[in-house]
């Protein structure tokens, strides 16, 4: 009867989420940050189910999931699993109509990876936390030694849909006073593009914007950014 009525019977709903109005109003650093992280790595289904799975190779992933769980005031629903190839992950999943509905209002939909179009309508002073959360989920920063001129080079990249990244770029260019850069298609992944910024001066400006008034972030990406020293 439940299945015929469209109720998801696969999830075990033996829990109570005390703070199910959490995403009704994005009014804190962590809310903006975790929303960005969900934009990148989260999933919402057609039966009000939510799931986010993160690799256990990144120490901060479990800490961030526990922070999110504590914010929702819910019992421990974080599971650890290892696949046949030996790769481990932490998974946080639940089913809640109110939370999923509010995530939908903020722009998180089923199959969002190839359909994201807009950044959420949140306060300007929280936008850097949202972008940092998305960057921690779907961004990277790397460096290499250029033998041509014996200098260390750096590059920051973010993956996403073209419409979504164009808005991210507009915000970064406006807030960091840097020039626009071209978007490039991601090889073998139709519908995804990437935005990349190079140059020590530009990356330091982006760094200062992303981490302004920040208390939550992936440590290894933060450290890579702060290893960049001005010339």
Short mmCIF file of N, CA and C in Angstrom, two decimals, residues 42-166:
data_model
loop_
_atom_site.label_atom_id
_atom_site.label_comp_id
_atom_site.label_asym_id
_atom_site.label_seq_id
_atom_site.Cartn_x
_atom_site.Cartn_y
_atom_site.Cartn_z
N UNK A 42 25.71 16.57 -2.95
CA UNK A 42 24.50 16.02 -2.36
C UNK A 42 23.53 15.47 -3.38
N UNK A 43 22.52 14.75 -2.89
CA UNK A 43 21.50 14.15 -3.76
C UNK A 43 20.15 14.24 -3.08
N UNK A 44 19.14 14.64 -3.84
CA UNK A 44 17.76 14.56 -3.37
C UNK A 44 16.96 13.75 -4.38
N UNK A 45 16.12 12.85 -3.87
CA UNK A 45 15.34 11.98 -4.74
C UNK A 45 13.89 12.40 -4.86
N UNK A 46 13.13 11.62 -5.59
CA UNK A 46 11.74 11.95 -5.84
C UNK A 46 10.83 11.59 -4.67
N UNK A 47 11.37 10.88 -3.68
CA UNK A 47 10.56 10.45 -2.54
C UNK A 47 11.03 11.12 -1.25
N UNK A 48 11.46 12.38 -1.38
CA UNK A 48 11.89 13.18 -0.24
C UNK A 48 13.12 12.60 0.48
N UNK A 49 13.92 11.84 -0.25
CA UNK A 49 15.12 11.28 0.36
C UNK A 49 16.32 12.16 0.05
N UNK A 50 17.22 12.23 1.00
CA UNK A 50 18.44 13.02 0.89
C UNK A 50 19.63 12.12 1.17
N UNK A 51 20.72 12.35 0.44
CA UNK A 51 21.92 11.55 0.66
C UNK A 51 23.15 12.36 0.26
N UNK A 52 24.19 12.21 1.05
CA UNK A 52 25.49 12.78 0.68
C UNK A 52 26.55 11.77 1.10
N UNK A 53 27.41 11.39 0.15
CA UNK A 53 28.47 10.42 0.40
C UNK A 53 29.82 11.06 0.10
N UNK A 54 30.75 10.92 1.03
CA UNK A 54 32.06 11.54 0.90
C UNK A 54 33.16 10.54 1.19
N UNK A 55 34.26 10.68 0.52
CA UNK A 55 35.39 9.76 0.68
C UNK A 55 35.94 9.81 2.10
N UNK A 56 36.37 8.64 2.60
CA UNK A 56 36.98 8.62 3.93
C UNK A 56 38.47 8.96 3.90
N UNK A 57 38.99 9.25 2.70
CA UNK A 57 40.40 9.60 2.57
C UNK A 57 40.67 11.04 2.98
N UNK A 58 39.60 11.84 3.04
CA UNK A 58 39.72 13.24 3.47
C UNK A 58 39.24 13.33 4.92
N UNK A 59 40.15 13.64 5.83
CA UNK A 59 39.82 13.62 7.26
C UNK A 59 38.66 14.53 7.61
N UNK A 60 38.58 15.70 6.98
CA UNK A 60 37.54 16.67 7.33
C UNK A 60 36.14 16.23 6.93
N UNK A 61 36.01 15.30 6.00
CA UNK A 61 34.68 14.91 5.51
C UNK A 61 33.79 14.41 6.63
N UNK A 62 34.31 13.54 7.47
CA UNK A 62 33.50 13.02 8.57
C UNK A 62 33.16 14.14 9.55
N UNK A 63 34.10 15.02 9.83
CA UNK A 63 33.84 16.13 10.76
C UNK A 63 32.72 17.02 10.24
N UNK A 64 32.73 17.33 8.94
CA UNK A 64 31.71 18.20 8.36
C UNK A 64 30.34 17.52 8.38
N UNK A 65 30.31 16.22 8.07
CA UNK A 65 29.03 15.50 8.11
C UNK A 65 28.47 15.47 9.53
N UNK A 66 29.33 15.31 10.52
CA UNK A 66 28.86 15.30 11.91
C UNK A 66 28.35 16.68 12.32
N UNK A 67 29.01 17.72 11.84
CA UNK A 67 28.53 19.07 12.12
C UNK A 67 27.15 19.27 11.53
N UNK A 68 26.95 18.80 10.30
CA UNK A 68 25.66 18.92 9.63
C UNK A 68 24.60 18.13 10.39
N UNK A 69 24.95 16.93 10.81
CA UNK A 69 24.03 16.10 11.57
C UNK A 69 23.63 16.78 12.88
N UNK A 70 24.59 17.38 13.56
CA UNK A 70 24.29 18.08 14.82
C UNK A 70 23.41 19.30 14.58
N UNK A 71 23.62 19.99 13.45
CA UNK A 71 22.80 21.15 13.13
C UNK A 71 21.34 20.76 12.93
N UNK A 72 21.12 19.59 12.33
CA UNK A 72 19.75 19.10 12.10
C UNK A 72 19.14 18.51 13.36
N UNK A 73 19.98 18.26 14.38
CA UNK A 73 19.52 17.64 15.64
C UNK A 73 18.86 16.30 15.36
N UNK A 74 19.65 15.42 14.79
CA UNK A 74 19.16 14.10 14.42
C UNK A 74 20.11 13.05 14.99
N UNK A 75 19.60 11.84 15.22
CA UNK A 75 20.44 10.76 15.72
C UNK A 75 21.51 10.41 14.69
N UNK A 76 22.48 9.61 15.11
CA UNK A 76 23.61 9.24 14.25
C UNK A 76 23.14 8.42 13.05
N UNK A 77 23.19 9.04 11.86
CA UNK A 77 22.80 8.35 10.63
C UNK A 77 23.95 8.32 9.63
N UNK A 78 25.17 8.48 10.11
CA UNK A 78 26.33 8.45 9.23
C UNK A 78 26.90 7.03 9.22
N UNK A 79 27.00 6.48 8.03
CA UNK A 79 27.46 5.10 7.89
C UNK A 79 28.79 5.07 7.13
N UNK A 80 29.63 4.13 7.52
CA UNK A 80 30.89 3.94 6.81
C UNK A 80 30.84 2.63 6.05
N UNK A 81 31.28 2.66 4.79
CA UNK A 81 31.26 1.44 3.96
C UNK A 81 32.51 1.41 3.08
N UNK A 82 32.85 0.21 2.63
CA UNK A 82 34.00 0.02 1.75
C UNK A 82 33.55 -0.82 0.56
N UNK A 83 33.84 -0.34 -0.66
CA UNK A 83 33.41 -1.07 -1.85
C UNK A 83 34.38 -2.19 -2.18
N UNK A 84 34.10 -2.91 -3.26
CA UNK A 84 34.90 -4.08 -3.63
C UNK A 84 36.33 -3.72 -4.01
N UNK A 85 36.55 -2.45 -4.37
CA UNK A 85 37.90 -2.01 -4.73
C UNK A 85 38.68 -1.47 -3.53
N UNK A 86 38.05 -1.52 -2.36
CA UNK A 86 38.72 -1.06 -1.16
C UNK A 86 38.58 0.42 -0.87
N UNK A 87 37.72 1.10 -1.61
CA UNK A 87 37.51 2.53 -1.38
C UNK A 87 36.43 2.74 -0.33
N UNK A 88 36.75 3.52 0.68
CA UNK A 88 35.80 3.77 1.75
C UNK A 88 35.09 5.09 1.62
N UNK A 89 33.88 5.18 2.18
CA UNK A 89 33.13 6.43 2.14
C UNK A 89 32.22 6.54 3.35
N UNK A 90 31.90 7.78 3.72
CA UNK A 90 30.92 8.07 4.75
C UNK A 90 29.63 8.53 4.07
N UNK A 91 28.52 7.97 4.49
CA UNK A 91 27.23 8.31 3.89
C UNK A 91 26.26 8.78 4.95
N UNK A 92 25.64 9.91 4.68
CA UNK A 92 24.62 10.49 5.57
C UNK A 92 23.34 10.58 4.76
N UNK A 93 22.32 9.82 5.16
CA UNK A 93 21.09 9.84 4.39
C UNK A 93 19.87 9.76 5.31
N UNK A 94 18.79 10.36 4.82
CA UNK A 94 17.54 10.35 5.56
C UNK A 94 16.42 10.73 4.60
N UNK A 95 15.21 10.68 5.07
CA UNK A 95 14.05 11.09 4.27
C UNK A 95 13.24 12.10 5.08
N UNK A 96 13.01 13.27 4.48
CA UNK A 96 12.24 14.30 5.18
C UNK A 96 11.65 15.26 4.15
N UNK A 97 10.35 15.35 4.11
CA UNK A 97 9.67 16.16 3.11
C UNK A 97 9.99 17.64 3.24
N UNK A 98 10.02 18.16 4.47
CA UNK A 98 10.25 19.59 4.68
C UNK A 98 11.67 19.99 4.24
N UNK A 99 12.66 19.22 4.62
CA UNK A 99 14.04 19.56 4.27
C UNK A 99 14.24 19.50 2.77
N UNK A 100 13.74 18.46 2.13
CA UNK A 100 13.91 18.32 0.69
C UNK A 100 13.16 19.43 -0.05
N UNK A 101 11.98 19.78 0.44
CA UNK A 101 11.22 20.86 -0.20
C UNK A 101 11.97 22.18 -0.10
N UNK A 102 12.58 22.46 1.06
CA UNK A 102 13.34 23.69 1.22
C UNK A 102 14.62 23.67 0.38
N UNK A 103 15.24 22.49 0.24
CA UNK A 103 16.41 22.39 -0.63
C UNK A 103 16.01 22.65 -2.08
N UNK A 104 14.84 22.14 -2.47
CA UNK A 104 14.33 22.42 -3.82
C UNK A 104 14.17 23.92 -4.04
N UNK A 105 13.63 24.62 -3.04
CA UNK A 105 13.43 26.06 -3.16
C UNK A 105 14.76 26.79 -3.30
N UNK A 106 15.80 26.21 -2.72
CA UNK A 106 17.13 26.83 -2.79
C UNK A 106 17.91 26.39 -4.01
N UNK A 107 17.31 25.54 -4.87
CA UNK A 107 17.95 25.18 -6.13
C UNK A 107 18.50 23.79 -6.24
N UNK A 108 18.28 22.93 -5.23
CA UNK A 108 18.78 21.55 -5.28
C UNK A 108 17.67 20.63 -5.76
N UNK A 109 17.88 20.00 -6.91
CA UNK A 109 16.87 19.13 -7.48
C UNK A 109 17.46 17.77 -7.81
N UNK A 110 16.58 16.83 -8.13
CA UNK A 110 17.02 15.52 -8.59
C UNK A 110 17.81 15.67 -9.89
N UNK A 111 18.88 14.89 -10.02
CA UNK A 111 19.75 14.94 -11.21
C UNK A 111 20.29 16.34 -11.45
N UNK A 112 20.66 17.04 -10.37
CA UNK A 112 21.08 18.43 -10.45
C UNK A 112 22.42 18.63 -11.14
N UNK A 113 23.28 17.60 -11.17
CA UNK A 113 24.65 17.77 -11.68
C UNK A 113 24.69 18.40 -13.06
N UNK A 114 23.71 18.04 -13.90
CA UNK A 114 23.71 18.54 -15.27
C UNK A 114 22.61 19.58 -15.51
N UNK A 115 21.92 20.00 -14.43
CA UNK A 115 20.81 20.94 -14.62
C UNK A 115 20.92 22.20 -13.77
N UNK A 116 21.96 22.33 -12.93
CA UNK A 116 22.08 23.53 -12.10
C UNK A 116 22.13 24.77 -12.98
N UNK A 117 21.34 25.76 -12.62
CA UNK A 117 21.30 26.98 -13.41
C UNK A 117 21.58 28.23 -12.60
N UNK A 118 21.24 28.23 -11.32
CA UNK A 118 21.32 29.47 -10.55
C UNK A 118 21.97 29.25 -9.18
N UNK A 119 22.72 30.23 -8.74
CA UNK A 119 23.17 30.22 -7.35
C UNK A 119 21.96 30.59 -6.50
N UNK A 120 21.92 30.15 -5.25
CA UNK A 120 20.74 30.45 -4.42
C UNK A 120 20.65 31.93 -4.08
N UNK A 121 19.46 32.36 -3.78
CA UNK A 121 19.22 33.75 -3.42
C UNK A 121 19.46 33.92 -1.93
N UNK A 122 20.73 34.08 -1.56
CA UNK A 122 21.08 34.25 -0.16
C UNK A 122 21.76 35.59 0.03
N UNK A 123 21.95 35.98 1.29
CA UNK A 123 22.55 37.27 1.59
C UNK A 123 23.96 37.37 1.03
N UNK A 124 24.31 38.58 0.60
CA UNK A 124 25.60 38.81 -0.04
C UNK A 124 26.76 38.44 0.88
N UNK A 125 26.62 38.72 2.19
CA UNK A 125 27.72 38.45 3.12
C UNK A 125 27.89 36.96 3.42
N UNK A 126 26.99 36.12 2.88
CA UNK A 126 27.11 34.67 3.06
C UNK A 126 27.50 33.96 1.77
N UNK A 127 27.56 34.72 0.67
CA UNK A 127 27.80 34.09 -0.63
C UNK A 127 29.20 33.46 -0.70
N UNK A 128 30.19 34.06 -0.07
CA UNK A 128 31.52 33.46 -0.11
C UNK A 128 31.55 32.10 0.57
N UNK A 129 30.74 31.92 1.62
CA UNK A 129 30.68 30.63 2.31
C UNK A 129 30.01 29.58 1.41
N UNK A 130 28.97 30.01 0.68
CA UNK A 130 28.33 29.09 -0.26
C UNK A 130 29.31 28.66 -1.35
N UNK A 131 30.02 29.62 -1.94
CA UNK A 131 30.96 29.28 -3.01
C UNK A 131 32.09 28.41 -2.47
N UNK A 132 32.55 28.70 -1.24
CA UNK A 132 33.60 27.87 -0.64
C UNK A 132 33.12 26.44 -0.44
N UNK A 133 31.87 26.28 -0.02
CA UNK A 133 31.31 24.94 0.14
C UNK A 133 31.24 24.20 -1.18
N UNK A 134 30.82 24.93 -2.24
CA UNK A 134 30.77 24.30 -3.55
C UNK A 134 32.17 23.96 -4.04
N UNK A 135 33.12 24.87 -3.80
CA UNK A 135 34.51 24.63 -4.19
C UNK A 135 35.08 23.41 -3.45
N UNK A 136 34.77 23.27 -2.17
CA UNK A 136 35.25 22.11 -1.43
C UNK A 136 34.66 20.81 -1.97
N UNK A 137 33.46 20.91 -2.54
CA UNK A 137 32.84 19.71 -3.11
C UNK A 137 33.27 19.43 -4.54
N UNK A 138 33.34 20.46 -5.38
CA UNK A 138 33.61 20.26 -6.81
C UNK A 138 34.71 21.17 -7.34
N UNK A 139 35.64 21.51 -6.52
CA UNK A 139 36.74 22.36 -6.95
C UNK A 139 38.08 21.76 -6.59
N UNK A 140 39.13 22.35 -7.11
CA UNK A 140 40.48 21.87 -6.82
C UNK A 140 41.47 23.02 -6.94
N UNK A 141 42.61 22.86 -6.30
CA UNK A 141 43.71 23.81 -6.45
C UNK A 141 45.00 23.01 -6.50
N UNK A 142 45.80 23.29 -7.48
CA UNK A 142 47.02 22.50 -7.67
C UNK A 142 48.19 23.42 -8.00
N UNK A 143 49.38 22.86 -7.93
CA UNK A 143 50.58 23.63 -8.25
C UNK A 143 51.57 22.74 -8.99
N UNK A 144 52.44 23.37 -9.74
CA UNK A 144 53.49 22.62 -10.44
C UNK A 144 54.68 23.54 -10.67
N UNK A 145 55.81 22.93 -10.89
CA UNK A 145 57.04 23.68 -11.11
C UNK A 145 57.28 23.84 -12.60
N UNK A 146 57.34 25.09 -13.05
CA UNK A 146 57.54 25.39 -14.46
C UNK A 146 59.05 25.52 -14.73
N UNK A 147 59.58 24.53 -15.46
CA UNK A 147 61.02 24.53 -15.76
C UNK A 147 61.40 25.64 -16.74
N UNK A 148 60.42 26.15 -17.46
CA UNK A 148 60.71 27.18 -18.46
C UNK A 148 61.30 28.44 -17.82
N UNK A 149 60.69 28.86 -16.71
CA UNK A 149 61.19 30.07 -16.05
C UNK A 149 61.51 29.84 -14.58
N UNK A 150 61.57 28.54 -14.18
CA UNK A 150 61.95 28.18 -12.81
C UNK A 150 61.04 28.84 -11.76
N UNK A 151 59.73 28.74 -12.02
CA UNK A 151 58.78 29.33 -11.10
C UNK A 151 57.68 28.32 -10.74
N UNK A 152 57.13 28.50 -9.55
CA UNK A 152 56.01 27.68 -9.12
C UNK A 152 54.73 28.27 -9.69
N UNK A 153 53.92 27.42 -10.31
CA UNK A 153 52.64 27.85 -10.90
C UNK A 153 51.49 27.27 -10.10
N UNK A 154 50.35 27.99 -10.11
CA UNK A 154 49.18 27.55 -9.37
C UNK A 154 47.93 27.68 -10.25
N UNK A 155 46.96 26.82 -9.98
CA UNK A 155 45.70 26.87 -10.74
C UNK A 155 44.55 26.43 -9.84
N UNK A 156 43.46 27.17 -9.90
CA UNK A 156 42.23 26.82 -9.19
C UNK A 156 41.16 26.50 -10.22
N UNK A 157 40.44 25.41 -10.03
CA UNK A 157 39.37 25.03 -10.96
C UNK A 157 38.09 24.69 -10.19
N UNK A 158 36.96 24.95 -10.85
CA UNK A 158 35.65 24.57 -10.32
C UNK A 158 34.87 23.94 -11.47
N UNK A 159 34.21 22.82 -11.20
CA UNK A 159 33.39 22.13 -12.19
C UNK A 159 31.92 22.45 -11.98
N UNK A 160 31.15 22.40 -13.06
CA UNK A 160 29.71 22.62 -12.95
C UNK A 160 29.09 22.82 -14.31
N UNK A 161 27.83 23.21 -14.33
CA UNK A 161 27.16 23.52 -15.59
C UNK A 161 27.57 24.93 -16.02
N UNK A 162 27.42 25.19 -17.31
CA UNK A 162 27.85 26.48 -17.84
C UNK A 162 27.09 27.65 -17.21
N UNK A 163 25.76 27.54 -17.13
CA UNK A 163 24.96 28.63 -16.57
C UNK A 163 25.33 28.90 -15.12
N UNK A 164 25.53 27.84 -14.35
CA UNK A 164 25.87 28.00 -12.94
C UNK A 164 27.25 28.63 -12.78
N UNK A 165 28.23 28.15 -13.53
CA UNK A 165 29.59 28.67 -13.40
C UNK A 165 29.71 30.10 -13.89
N UNK A 166 28.91 30.49 -14.87
CA UNK A 166 28.93 31.88 -15.31
C UNK A 166 28.51 32.81 -14.18
#
